PDB file of C-alpha atoms in Angstrom:
ATOM      1  CA  MET A   1      23.565  12.465  -4.594  1.00  0.00           C
ATOM      2  CA  THR A   2      20.363  11.698  -6.428  1.00  0.00           C
ATOM      3  CA  VAL A   3      16.897  10.593  -5.444  1.00  0.00           C
ATOM      4  CA  SER A   4      16.029   7.413  -7.347  1.00  0.00           C
ATOM      5  CA  ILE A   5      12.418   7.175  -8.498  1.00  0.00           C
ATOM      6  CA  ILE A   6      11.850   3.505  -9.163  1.00  0.00           C
ATOM      7  CA  ARG A   7       9.781   2.805 -12.230  1.00  0.00           C
ATOM      8  CA  PHE A   8       8.020  -0.530 -12.404  1.00  0.00           C
ATOM      9  CA  GLY A   9       5.941  -1.731 -15.327  1.00  0.00           C
ATOM     10  CA  GLY A  10       2.729   0.231 -14.809  1.00  0.00           C
ATOM     11  CA  SER A  11       4.136   3.058 -12.684  1.00  0.00           C
ATOM     12  CA  ASN A  12       2.590   6.308 -13.893  1.00  0.00           C
ATOM     13  CA  CYS A  13       3.487   8.966 -11.328  1.00  0.00           C
ATOM     14  CA  ASP A  14       7.234   8.586 -11.782  1.00  0.00           C
ATOM     15  CA  ARG A  15       7.497  11.595 -14.105  1.00  0.00           C
ATOM     16  CA  ASP A  16       5.235  13.681 -11.880  1.00  0.00           C
ATOM     17  CA  ALA A  17       7.558  12.931  -8.966  1.00  0.00           C
ATOM     18  CA  GLU A  18      10.612  13.831 -11.045  1.00  0.00           C
ATOM     19  CA  ARG A  19       9.104  17.166 -12.098  1.00  0.00           C
ATOM     20  CA  ALA A  20       7.935  17.980  -8.605  1.00  0.00           C
ATOM     21  CA  LEU A  21      11.339  17.227  -7.104  1.00  0.00           C
ATOM     22  CA  ALA A  22      13.068  19.216  -9.877  1.00  0.00           C
ATOM     23  CA  HIS A  23      10.785  22.156  -9.071  1.00  0.00           C
ATOM     24  CA  LEU A  24      12.086  22.026  -5.514  1.00  0.00           C
ATOM     25  CA  GLY A  25      15.685  21.859  -6.742  1.00  0.00           C
ATOM     26  CA  ILE A  26      16.087  18.246  -5.614  1.00  0.00           C
ATOM     27  CA  ASP A  27      18.137  16.132  -7.993  1.00  0.00           C
ATOM     28  CA  ALA A  28      16.200  13.031  -9.004  1.00  0.00           C
ATOM     29  CA  GLU A  29      16.203  10.435 -11.745  1.00  0.00           C
ATOM     30  CA  ILE A  30      13.863   7.681 -12.849  1.00  0.00           C
ATOM     31  CA  VAL A  31      15.369   4.224 -12.437  1.00  0.00           C
ATOM     32  CA  TRP A  32      13.976   1.195 -14.261  1.00  0.00           C
ATOM     33  CA  HIS A  33      13.569  -1.504 -11.624  1.00  0.00           C
ATOM     34  CA  GLU A  34      15.497  -4.112 -13.607  1.00  0.00           C
ATOM     35  CA  ASP A  35      18.555  -1.838 -13.710  1.00  0.00           C
ATOM     36  CA  GLY A  36      18.997  -1.989  -9.941  1.00  0.00           C
ATOM     37  CA  LEU A  37      19.522   0.814  -7.463  1.00  0.00           C
ATOM     38  CA  PRO A  38      22.264   3.293  -8.504  1.00  0.00           C
ATOM     39  CA  ALA A  39      25.221   3.483  -6.107  1.00  0.00           C
ATOM     40  CA  ASP A  40      24.817   7.241  -5.560  1.00  0.00           C
ATOM     41  CA  THR A  41      21.179   6.939  -4.462  1.00  0.00           C
ATOM     42  CA  SER A  42      20.501   9.449  -1.695  1.00  0.00           C
ATOM     43  CA  GLY A  43      16.775   8.818  -1.465  1.00  0.00           C
ATOM     44  CA  ILE A  44      14.115   6.558  -2.954  1.00  0.00           C
ATOM     45  CA  VAL A  45      10.636   7.269  -4.272  1.00  0.00           C
ATOM     46  CA  LEU A  46       8.259   4.359  -4.812  1.00  0.00           C
ATOM     47  CA  PRO A  47       5.902   6.195  -7.157  1.00  0.00           C
ATOM     48  CA  GLY A  48       2.198   5.875  -7.794  1.00  0.00           C
ATOM     49  CA  GLY A  49       0.591   3.961 -10.616  1.00  0.00           C
ATOM     50  CA  PHE A  50      -0.682   0.483 -11.263  1.00  0.00           C
ATOM     51  CA  SER A  51       2.439  -1.655 -11.174  1.00  0.00           C
ATOM     52  CA  TYR A  52       1.811  -5.017 -12.824  1.00  0.00           C
ATOM     53  CA  GLY A  53      -1.795  -4.048 -13.370  1.00  0.00           C
ATOM     54  CA  ASP A  54      -2.507  -4.465  -9.648  1.00  0.00           C
ATOM     55  CA  TYR A  55      -2.488  -8.226 -10.313  1.00  0.00           C
ATOM     56  CA  LEU A  56      -3.152 -10.341  -7.237  1.00  0.00           C
ATOM     57  CA  ARG A  57      -3.176  -7.268  -4.945  1.00  0.00           C
ATOM     58  CA  ALA A  58      -2.090  -3.680  -5.519  1.00  0.00           C
ATOM     59  CA  GLY A  59       1.686  -3.594  -5.056  1.00  0.00           C
ATOM     60  CA  ALA A  60       2.071  -7.353  -4.544  1.00  0.00           C
ATOM     61  CA  MET A  61       4.140  -8.053  -7.648  1.00  0.00           C
ATOM     62  CA  ALA A  62       6.408  -5.013  -7.432  1.00  0.00           C
ATOM     63  CA  ALA A  63       7.079  -5.840  -3.790  1.00  0.00           C
ATOM     64  CA  ARG A  64       8.616  -9.168  -4.865  1.00  0.00           C
ATOM     65  CA  SER A  65      10.843  -7.733  -7.614  1.00  0.00           C
ATOM     66  CA  PRO A  66      14.608  -8.034  -7.085  1.00  0.00           C
ATOM     67  CA  ILE A  67      15.266  -4.289  -6.628  1.00  0.00           C
ATOM     68  CA  VAL A  68      13.184  -4.368  -3.450  1.00  0.00           C
ATOM     69  CA  SER A  69      15.895  -6.113  -1.443  1.00  0.00           C
ATOM     70  CA  ALA A  70      18.229  -3.217  -2.340  1.00  0.00           C
ATOM     71  CA  VAL A  71      15.512  -0.772  -1.279  1.00  0.00           C
ATOM     72  CA  ARG A  72      15.084  -2.633   2.001  1.00  0.00           C
ATOM     73  CA  GLU A  73      18.840  -2.531   2.685  1.00  0.00           C
ATOM     74  CA  ALA A  74      19.036   1.172   1.826  1.00  0.00           C
ATOM     75  CA  ALA A  75      16.074   1.897   4.102  1.00  0.00           C
ATOM     76  CA  ALA A  76      17.721   0.001   6.948  1.00  0.00           C
ATOM     77  CA  ASP A  77      20.877   2.089   6.436  1.00  0.00           C
ATOM     78  CA  GLY A  78      18.909   5.314   6.807  1.00  0.00           C
ATOM     79  CA  THR A  79      18.325   6.243   3.163  1.00  0.00           C
ATOM     80  CA  PRO A  80      15.019   8.136   3.036  1.00  0.00           C
ATOM     81  CA  VAL A  81      12.256   6.162   1.319  1.00  0.00           C
ATOM     82  CA  LEU A  82       8.878   7.650   0.373  1.00  0.00           C
ATOM     83  CA  GLY A  83       6.088   5.471  -1.016  1.00  0.00           C
ATOM     84  CA  VAL A  84       3.191   7.301  -2.636  1.00  0.00           C
ATOM     85  CA  CYS A  85      -0.120   5.656  -3.530  1.00  0.00           C
ATOM     86  CA  ASN A  86       0.863   2.476  -5.376  1.00  0.00           C
ATOM     87  CA  GLY A  87       4.266   3.058  -3.774  1.00  0.00           C
ATOM     88  CA  ALA A  88       2.545   2.998  -0.385  1.00  0.00           C
ATOM     89  CA  GLN A  89       0.839  -0.267  -1.297  1.00  0.00           C
ATOM     90  CA  ILE A  90       4.235  -1.631  -2.361  1.00  0.00           C
ATOM     91  CA  GLY A  91       5.804  -0.388   0.888  1.00  0.00           C
ATOM     92  CA  CYS A  92       3.249  -2.282   2.949  1.00  0.00           C
ATOM     93  CA  GLU A  93       3.509  -5.395   0.777  1.00  0.00           C
ATOM     94  CA  THR A  94       7.307  -5.409   1.295  1.00  0.00           C
ATOM     95  CA  GLY A  95       6.914  -5.037   5.043  1.00  0.00           C
ATOM     96  CA  LEU A  96       8.792  -1.700   5.041  1.00  0.00           C
ATOM     97  CA  THR A  97       5.667  -0.371   6.734  1.00  0.00           C
ATOM     98  CA  ASP A  98       2.932  -2.108   8.707  1.00  0.00           C
ATOM     99  CA  GLY A  99      -0.577  -2.791   7.477  1.00  0.00           C
ATOM    100  CA  ALA A 100      -2.187  -3.080   4.074  1.00  0.00           C
ATOM    101  CA  PHE A 101      -3.957  -0.701   1.719  1.00  0.00           C
ATOM    102  CA  THR A 102      -6.951  -2.472   0.241  1.00  0.00           C
ATOM    103  CA  THR A 103     -10.268  -1.857  -1.521  1.00  0.00           C
ATOM    104  CA  ASN A 104     -11.949   1.459  -0.661  1.00  0.00           C
ATOM    105  CA  GLU A 105     -15.036   1.131   1.478  1.00  0.00           C
ATOM    106  CA  SER A 106     -16.991   2.624  -1.450  1.00  0.00           C
ATOM    107  CA  ALA A 107     -15.620  -0.096  -3.769  1.00  0.00           C
ATOM    108  CA  ARG A 108     -14.956   2.780  -6.187  1.00  0.00           C
ATOM    109  CA  PHE A 109     -11.886   4.543  -7.525  1.00  0.00           C
ATOM    110  CA  GLN A 110     -11.764   7.938  -5.834  1.00  0.00           C
ATOM    111  CA  CYS A 111     -10.007  10.975  -7.253  1.00  0.00           C
ATOM    112  CA  GLU A 112     -10.479  14.068  -5.096  1.00  0.00           C
ATOM    113  CA  HIS A 113      -8.765  16.573  -2.855  1.00  0.00           C
ATOM    114  CA  VAL A 114      -8.674  15.654   0.824  1.00  0.00           C
ATOM    115  CA  HIS A 115      -7.487  17.251   4.027  1.00  0.00           C
ATOM    116  CA  LEU A 116      -4.770  15.642   6.096  1.00  0.00           C
ATOM    117  CA  ARG A 117      -3.784  16.350   9.656  1.00  0.00           C
ATOM    118  CA  VAL A 118      -0.044  16.301  10.316  1.00  0.00           C
ATOM    119  CA  GLU A 119       0.256  13.988  13.317  1.00  0.00           C
ATOM    120  CA  ARG A 120       3.874  14.800  14.145  1.00  0.00           C
ATOM    121  CA  ASN A 121       6.396  17.202  12.683  1.00  0.00           C
ATOM    122  CA  ASP A 122       9.664  15.749  13.947  1.00  0.00           C
ATOM    123  CA  THR A 123      10.166  13.699  10.790  1.00  0.00           C
ATOM    124  CA  PRO A 124      11.888  14.714   7.561  1.00  0.00           C
ATOM    125  CA  TRP A 125       8.566  14.444   5.732  1.00  0.00           C
ATOM    126  CA  THR A 126       6.676  16.797   8.029  1.00  0.00           C
ATOM    127  CA  ALA A 127       9.337  19.175   9.348  1.00  0.00           C
ATOM    128  CA  ALA A 128       7.906  21.904   7.087  1.00  0.00           C
ATOM    129  CA  TYR A 129       4.554  21.789   8.897  1.00  0.00           C
ATOM    130  CA  ASP A 130       3.272  22.368  12.385  1.00  0.00           C
ATOM    131  CA  GLU A 131       1.999  19.436  14.395  1.00  0.00           C
ATOM    132  CA  GLY A 132      -1.759  19.338  13.922  1.00  0.00           C
ATOM    133  CA  GLU A 133      -1.560  21.454  10.751  1.00  0.00           C
ATOM    134  CA  VAL A 134      -4.178  20.682   8.107  1.00  0.00           C
ATOM    135  CA  ILE A 135      -2.910  20.325   4.556  1.00  0.00           C
ATOM    136  CA  GLU A 136      -4.746  19.729   1.289  1.00  0.00           C
ATOM    137  CA  ILE A 137      -3.500  16.996  -1.030  1.00  0.00           C
ATOM    138  CA  PRO A 138      -5.239  14.953  -3.738  1.00  0.00           C
ATOM    139  CA  ILE A 139      -5.937  11.237  -3.599  1.00  0.00           C
ATOM    140  CA  ALA A 140      -6.473   8.982  -6.614  1.00  0.00           C
ATOM    141  CA  HIS A 141      -6.937   5.355  -5.673  1.00  0.00           C
ATOM    142  CA  GLY A 142      -9.276   2.399  -5.601  1.00  0.00           C
ATOM    143  CA  GLU A 143      -7.355   0.529  -2.906  1.00  0.00           C
ATOM    144  CA  GLY A 144      -6.464   3.009  -0.219  1.00  0.00           C
ATOM    145  CA  ARG A 145      -8.334   1.719   2.796  1.00  0.00           C
ATOM    146  CA  TYR A 146      -5.788   1.179   5.534  1.00  0.00           C
ATOM    147  CA  GLU A 147      -6.251  -2.154   7.282  1.00  0.00           C
ATOM    148  CA  LEU A 148      -4.451  -3.473  10.307  1.00  0.00           C
ATOM    149  CA  SER A 149      -5.504  -5.337  13.419  1.00  0.00           C
ATOM    150  CA  GLU A 150      -6.681  -3.032  16.212  1.00  0.00           C
ATOM    151  CA  ARG A 151      -3.996  -4.453  18.478  1.00  0.00           C
ATOM    152  CA  ARG A 152      -1.140  -3.686  16.073  1.00  0.00           C
ATOM    153  CA  LEU A 153      -2.605  -0.321  15.086  1.00  0.00           C
ATOM    154  CA  THR A 154      -2.735   0.672  18.736  1.00  0.00           C
ATOM    155  CA  GLU A 155       0.923  -0.285  19.063  1.00  0.00           C
ATOM    156  CA  LEU A 156       1.766   1.938  16.102  1.00  0.00           C
ATOM    157  CA  GLU A 157      -0.178   4.796  17.670  1.00  0.00           C
ATOM    158  CA  VAL A 158       1.623   4.333  20.977  1.00  0.00           C
ATOM    159  CA  ASP A 159       4.925   4.395  19.038  1.00  0.00           C
ATOM    160  CA  ASP A 160       3.761   7.587  17.296  1.00  0.00           C
ATOM    161  CA  ARG A 161       4.135   6.047  13.851  1.00  0.00           C
ATOM    162  CA  ILE A 162       1.018   7.600  12.299  1.00  0.00           C
ATOM    163  CA  LEU A 163       2.152  10.443  10.057  1.00  0.00           C
ATOM    164  CA  PHE A 164      -1.099  11.717   8.490  1.00  0.00           C
ATOM    165  CA  ARG A 165      -4.796  11.202   9.143  1.00  0.00           C
ATOM    166  CA  TYR A 166      -7.714  12.138   6.897  1.00  0.00           C
ATOM    167  CA  CYS A 167      -9.584  14.996   8.553  1.00  0.00           C
ATOM    168  CA  ASP A 168     -12.043  17.781   7.869  1.00  0.00           C
ATOM    169  CA  GLU A 169     -11.012  21.386   7.242  1.00  0.00           C
ATOM    170  CA  ASP A 170     -10.781  21.977  10.963  1.00  0.00           C
ATOM    171  CA  GLY A 171      -8.474  19.040  11.551  1.00  0.00           C
ATOM    172  CA  GLU A 172     -11.082  16.695  13.000  1.00  0.00           C
ATOM    173  CA  PRO A 173     -10.449  13.101  11.819  1.00  0.00           C
ATOM    174  CA  SER A 174     -14.168  12.406  11.414  1.00  0.00           C
ATOM    175  CA  ALA A 175     -15.826   9.481   9.644  1.00  0.00           C
ATOM    176  CA  ALA A 176     -17.228  11.930   7.080  1.00  0.00           C
ATOM    177  CA  ALA A 177     -13.714  13.128   6.231  1.00  0.00           C
ATOM    178  CA  ASN A 178     -12.433   9.589   5.778  1.00  0.00           C
ATOM    179  CA  PRO A 179     -12.560   9.046   2.006  1.00  0.00           C
ATOM    180  CA  ASN A 180     -11.939   5.314   1.875  1.00  0.00           C
ATOM    181  CA  GLY A 181     -12.806   3.735   5.227  1.00  0.00           C
ATOM    182  CA  SER A 182      -9.209   3.635   6.484  1.00  0.00           C
ATOM    183  CA  LYS A 183      -8.869   2.357  10.061  1.00  0.00           C
ATOM    184  CA  HIS A 184      -8.475   5.292  12.432  1.00  0.00           C
ATOM    185  CA  ASN A 185      -8.424   7.625   9.380  1.00  0.00           C
ATOM    186  CA  VAL A 186      -4.818   6.630   8.667  1.00  0.00           C
ATOM    187  CA  ALA A 187      -3.522   8.190   5.426  1.00  0.00           C
ATOM    188  CA  GLY A 188       0.216   7.793   5.950  1.00  0.00           C
ATOM    189  CA  ILE A 189       2.533   5.949   8.323  1.00  0.00           C
ATOM    190  CA  LEU A 190       6.169   5.635   9.228  1.00  0.00           C
ATOM    191  CA  GLY A 191       8.290   2.500   9.002  1.00  0.00           C
ATOM    192  CA  ASP A 192      10.766   1.380  11.655  1.00  0.00           C
ATOM    193  CA  ARG A 193      12.716   4.575  11.002  1.00  0.00           C
ATOM    194  CA  LYS A 194      11.392   8.097  10.618  1.00  0.00           C
ATOM    195  CA  THR A 195      13.149   8.192   7.249  1.00  0.00           C
ATOM    196  CA  VAL A 196      10.737   5.607   5.814  1.00  0.00           C
ATOM    197  CA  ALA A 197       7.199   6.762   5.121  1.00  0.00           C
ATOM    198  CA  VAL A 198       4.261   5.787   2.940  1.00  0.00           C
ATOM    199  CA  LEU A 199       1.054   7.650   2.188  1.00  0.00           C
ATOM    200  CA  MET A 200      -1.862   7.221  -0.201  1.00  0.00           C
ATOM    201  CA  PRO A 201      -2.308  10.939  -1.083  1.00  0.00           C
ATOM    202  CA  HIS A 202      -0.086  12.417  -3.802  1.00  0.00           C
ATOM    203  CA  PRO A 203       2.296  15.168  -2.612  1.00  0.00           C
ATOM    204  CA  GLU A 204       3.848  15.335  -6.095  1.00  0.00           C
ATOM    205  CA  ARG A 205       0.448  16.427  -7.432  1.00  0.00           C
ATOM    206  CA  ALA A 206       0.337  19.261  -4.916  1.00  0.00           C
ATOM    207  CA  THR A 207       3.759  20.766  -5.565  1.00  0.00           C
ATOM    208  CA  LEU A 208       3.763  22.635  -8.898  1.00  0.00           C
ATOM    209  CA  PRO A 209       1.969  25.995  -8.459  1.00  0.00           C
ATOM    210  CA  ALA A 210       0.528  25.687 -11.976  1.00  0.00           C
ATOM    211  CA  VAL A 211      -1.638  22.722 -11.025  1.00  0.00           C
ATOM    212  CA  GLY A 212      -3.186  23.895  -7.764  1.00  0.00           C
ATOM    213  CA  PRO A 213      -2.413  23.777  -4.065  1.00  0.00           C
ATOM    214  CA  THR A 214       1.237  23.288  -3.160  1.00  0.00           C
ATOM    215  CA  ASP A 215       0.846  21.769   0.290  1.00  0.00           C
ATOM    216  CA  GLY A 216       2.704  18.642  -0.834  1.00  0.00           C
ATOM    217  CA  GLN A 217       6.014  20.451  -1.193  1.00  0.00           C
ATOM    218  CA  GLY A 218       6.918  20.009   2.453  1.00  0.00           C
ATOM    219  CA  ILE A 219       6.644  16.219   2.208  1.00  0.00           C
ATOM    220  CA  LEU A 220       8.987  16.032  -0.783  1.00  0.00           C
ATOM    221  CA  ARG A 221      11.418  18.386   0.976  1.00  0.00           C
ATOM    222  CA  GLY A 222      11.993  15.468   3.303  1.00  0.00           C
ATOM    223  CA  PHE A 223      14.631  14.354   0.848  1.00  0.00           C
ATOM    224  CA  GLU A 224      16.589  17.537   1.635  1.00  0.00           C
ATOM    225  CA  THR A 225      16.348  17.248   5.382  1.00  0.00           C
ATOM    226  CA  ALA A 226      16.589  13.478   5.921  1.00  0.00           C
TER     227      ALA A 226
ATOM    228  CA  MET B   1       8.258 -37.523  -7.757  1.00  0.00           C
ATOM    229  CA  THR B   2       4.482 -37.487  -7.871  1.00  0.00           C
ATOM    230  CA  ALA B   3       2.210 -35.029  -9.622  1.00  0.00           C
ATOM    231  CA  TYR B   4      -0.098 -33.090  -7.341  1.00  0.00           C
ATOM    232  CA  THR B   5      -2.518 -30.211  -7.554  1.00  0.00           C
ATOM    233  CA  ALA B   6      -2.413 -27.908  -4.563  1.00  0.00           C
ATOM    234  CA  THR B   7      -5.477 -25.730  -4.157  1.00  0.00           C
ATOM    235  CA  VAL B   8      -4.793 -22.579  -2.173  1.00  0.00           C
ATOM    236  CA  THR B   9      -7.874 -20.660  -1.026  1.00  0.00           C
ATOM    237  CA  VAL B  10      -7.253 -17.120   0.204  1.00  0.00           C
ATOM    238  CA  ARG B  11      -9.976 -15.323   2.173  1.00  0.00           C
ATOM    239  CA  LEU B  12     -10.233 -12.057   4.007  1.00  0.00           C
ATOM    240  CA  LYS B  13      -9.862 -12.501   7.737  1.00  0.00           C
ATOM    241  CA  HIS B  14     -13.046 -12.452   9.733  1.00  0.00           C
ATOM    242  CA  GLY B  15     -14.018  -8.859  10.393  1.00  0.00           C
ATOM    243  CA  VAL B  16     -12.119  -7.317   7.479  1.00  0.00           C
ATOM    244  CA  LEU B  17     -14.482  -5.299   5.338  1.00  0.00           C
ATOM    245  CA  ASP B  18     -15.100  -6.699   1.838  1.00  0.00           C
ATOM    246  CA  PRO B  19     -16.627  -3.882  -0.259  1.00  0.00           C
ATOM    247  CA  GLU B  20     -16.563  -5.939  -3.461  1.00  0.00           C
ATOM    248  CA  ALA B  21     -18.520  -8.749  -1.839  1.00  0.00           C
ATOM    249  CA  GLU B  22     -20.986  -6.223  -0.422  1.00  0.00           C
ATOM    250  CA  THR B  23     -21.469  -4.708  -3.888  1.00  0.00           C
ATOM    251  CA  THR B  24     -21.965  -8.177  -5.357  1.00  0.00           C
ATOM    252  CA  LYS B  25     -24.517  -9.003  -2.666  1.00  0.00           C
ATOM    253  CA  GLN B  26     -26.443  -5.833  -3.487  1.00  0.00           C
ATOM    254  CA  ALA B  27     -26.416  -6.720  -7.174  1.00  0.00           C
ATOM    255  CA  LEU B  28     -27.816 -10.174  -6.399  1.00  0.00           C
ATOM    256  CA  GLU B  29     -30.553  -8.560  -4.319  1.00  0.00           C
ATOM    257  CA  ARG B  30     -31.386  -6.235  -7.208  1.00  0.00           C
ATOM    258  CA  LEU B  31     -31.850  -9.361  -9.319  1.00  0.00           C
ATOM    259  CA  GLY B  32     -34.429 -10.510  -6.799  1.00  0.00           C
ATOM    260  CA  PHE B  33     -32.371 -13.089  -4.890  1.00  0.00           C
ATOM    261  CA  GLU B  34     -32.737 -13.437  -1.156  1.00  0.00           C
ATOM    262  CA  LEU B  35     -29.491 -13.902   0.759  1.00  0.00           C
ATOM    263  CA  GLU B  36     -28.102 -13.064   4.165  1.00  0.00           C
ATOM    264  CA  ALA B  37     -24.427 -12.583   3.412  1.00  0.00           C
ATOM    265  CA  LEU B  38     -21.857 -13.188   0.743  1.00  0.00           C
ATOM    266  CA  ARG B  39     -18.124 -13.732   1.091  1.00  0.00           C
ATOM    267  CA  SER B  40     -15.639 -13.907  -1.759  1.00  0.00           C
ATOM    268  CA  ALA B  41     -12.355 -15.784  -1.894  1.00  0.00           C
ATOM    269  CA  ASP B  42      -9.501 -16.315  -4.324  1.00  0.00           C
ATOM    270  CA  ARG B  43      -8.646 -19.864  -5.312  1.00  0.00           C
ATOM    271  CA  PHE B  44      -5.300 -20.798  -6.845  1.00  0.00           C
ATOM    272  CA  GLU B  45      -4.805 -24.253  -8.356  1.00  0.00           C
ATOM    273  CA  VAL B  46      -1.109 -25.059  -8.472  1.00  0.00           C
ATOM    274  CA  ASP B  47       0.113 -28.086 -10.415  1.00  0.00           C
ATOM    275  CA  LEU B  48       3.427 -29.276  -9.052  1.00  0.00           C
ATOM    276  CA  GLU B  49       5.608 -32.338  -8.590  1.00  0.00           C
ATOM    277  CA  ALA B  50       6.934 -33.310  -5.194  1.00  0.00           C
ATOM    278  CA  ASP B  51       8.377 -36.292  -3.311  1.00  0.00           C
ATOM    279  CA  SER B  52       5.347 -36.599  -1.084  1.00  0.00           C
ATOM    280  CA  ILE B  53       1.976 -35.048  -0.391  1.00  0.00           C
ATOM    281  CA  ALA B  54       3.500 -33.427   2.694  1.00  0.00           C
ATOM    282  CA  ALA B  55       6.252 -31.832   0.611  1.00  0.00           C
ATOM    283  CA  ALA B  56       3.687 -30.577  -1.903  1.00  0.00           C
ATOM    284  CA  ARG B  57       1.624 -29.075   0.924  1.00  0.00           C
ATOM    285  CA  GLU B  58       4.657 -27.429   2.474  1.00  0.00           C
ATOM    286  CA  ARG B  59       5.616 -25.812  -0.839  1.00  0.00           C
ATOM    287  CA  ALA B  60       2.071 -24.560  -1.463  1.00  0.00           C
ATOM    288  CA  GLU B  61       1.872 -23.152   2.074  1.00  0.00           C
ATOM    289  CA  ASP B  62       5.150 -21.346   1.474  1.00  0.00           C
ATOM    290  CA  MET B  63       3.676 -19.863  -1.736  1.00  0.00           C
ATOM    291  CA  ALA B  64       0.683 -18.646   0.244  1.00  0.00           C
ATOM    292  CA  GLU B  65       2.852 -17.158   2.992  1.00  0.00           C
ATOM    293  CA  ARG B  66       5.212 -15.383   0.637  1.00  0.00           C
ATOM    294  CA  LEU B  67       2.914 -14.144  -2.105  1.00  0.00           C
ATOM    295  CA  LEU B  68      -0.590 -15.517  -2.592  1.00  0.00           C
ATOM    296  CA  ALA B  69      -1.935 -14.247   0.727  1.00  0.00           C
ATOM    297  CA  ASN B  70      -1.213 -11.078   2.670  1.00  0.00           C
ATOM    298  CA  PRO B  71      -1.120 -12.154   6.325  1.00  0.00           C
ATOM    299  CA  THR B  72      -2.263  -8.697   7.433  1.00  0.00           C
ATOM    300  CA  ILE B  73      -5.702  -9.183   5.920  1.00  0.00           C
ATOM    301  CA  HIS B  74      -5.945 -12.798   4.770  1.00  0.00           C
ATOM    302  CA  ASP B  75      -6.337 -16.333   6.050  1.00  0.00           C
ATOM    303  CA  TYR B  76      -5.667 -19.203   3.697  1.00  0.00           C
ATOM    304  CA  ASP B  77      -6.000 -22.958   3.488  1.00  0.00           C
ATOM    305  CA  VAL B  78      -4.310 -25.521   1.297  1.00  0.00           C
ATOM    306  CA  GLU B  79      -5.668 -28.798  -0.061  1.00  0.00           C
ATOM    307  CA  VAL B  80      -3.487 -31.217  -2.000  1.00  0.00           C
ATOM    308  CA  ASP B  81      -4.709 -33.931  -4.354  1.00  0.00           C
ATOM    309  CA  ASP B  82      -3.016 -36.411  -6.657  1.00  0.00           C
ATOM    310  CA  ARG B  83      -3.118 -35.308 -10.236  1.00  0.00           C
TER     311      ARG B  83
END
């Protein structure tokens, strides 16, 4: 039972994810996308980076690569899938999750620590937190602004599919705490199943104690509990 | 089979923020130009061969649906000309 971290050309957070998962005692290996999904895959990470140089749109090319149909089938069968940053963009481009992550409102690449409010804790990815808990995780993206029609976004909210929102230290999802102009401060969402989640912030960069806050550990522990 | 060029234009849907266009507009204003608004779009020119102009259009629309545009944020249109 191994978590497969899928490496595309231009992925660059695959090794970070592997080290972070190893730190938590979760068995994981990097899988080159052309080699297909290993049969013993117990979970899938779509890692951060700049797959295919963000050509056309961030995540657009990777989302059309052959391994994605295997990822889609695994996700439908209940295999936990976590998309981080470019992996979140890929997740939305594949239709695993609703919406699109596009150019930051600032039109700049932003690399900073942000606060996230845990919107629900009955998912594998958030079971380690309390509902409404505020966690600190870094972002590093130029295209992280969550876009979706108001009508569809409201449906997602009614279905309780929002996993994380950008917020201030007190948990208020204010405009000032929204780093990229995301609709309704959305930072992470669930797919059709609670076992499928994408988020722009990097939990793997907030896991190793040597590099700072470790609030991201709980998200990665989703692979243990899913 | 006839040779066609299908031109696929992909634009952000009305109301979707376009920070790059806004930045470009500001740069034009810094250069002293007067303008009210600026919108950007991507244009893809696809050379292809098809049995008819309708078949060429259908194929180009399929390309837009499946890759060139993201229906969450984009509208697109397709024009087909003989090549």
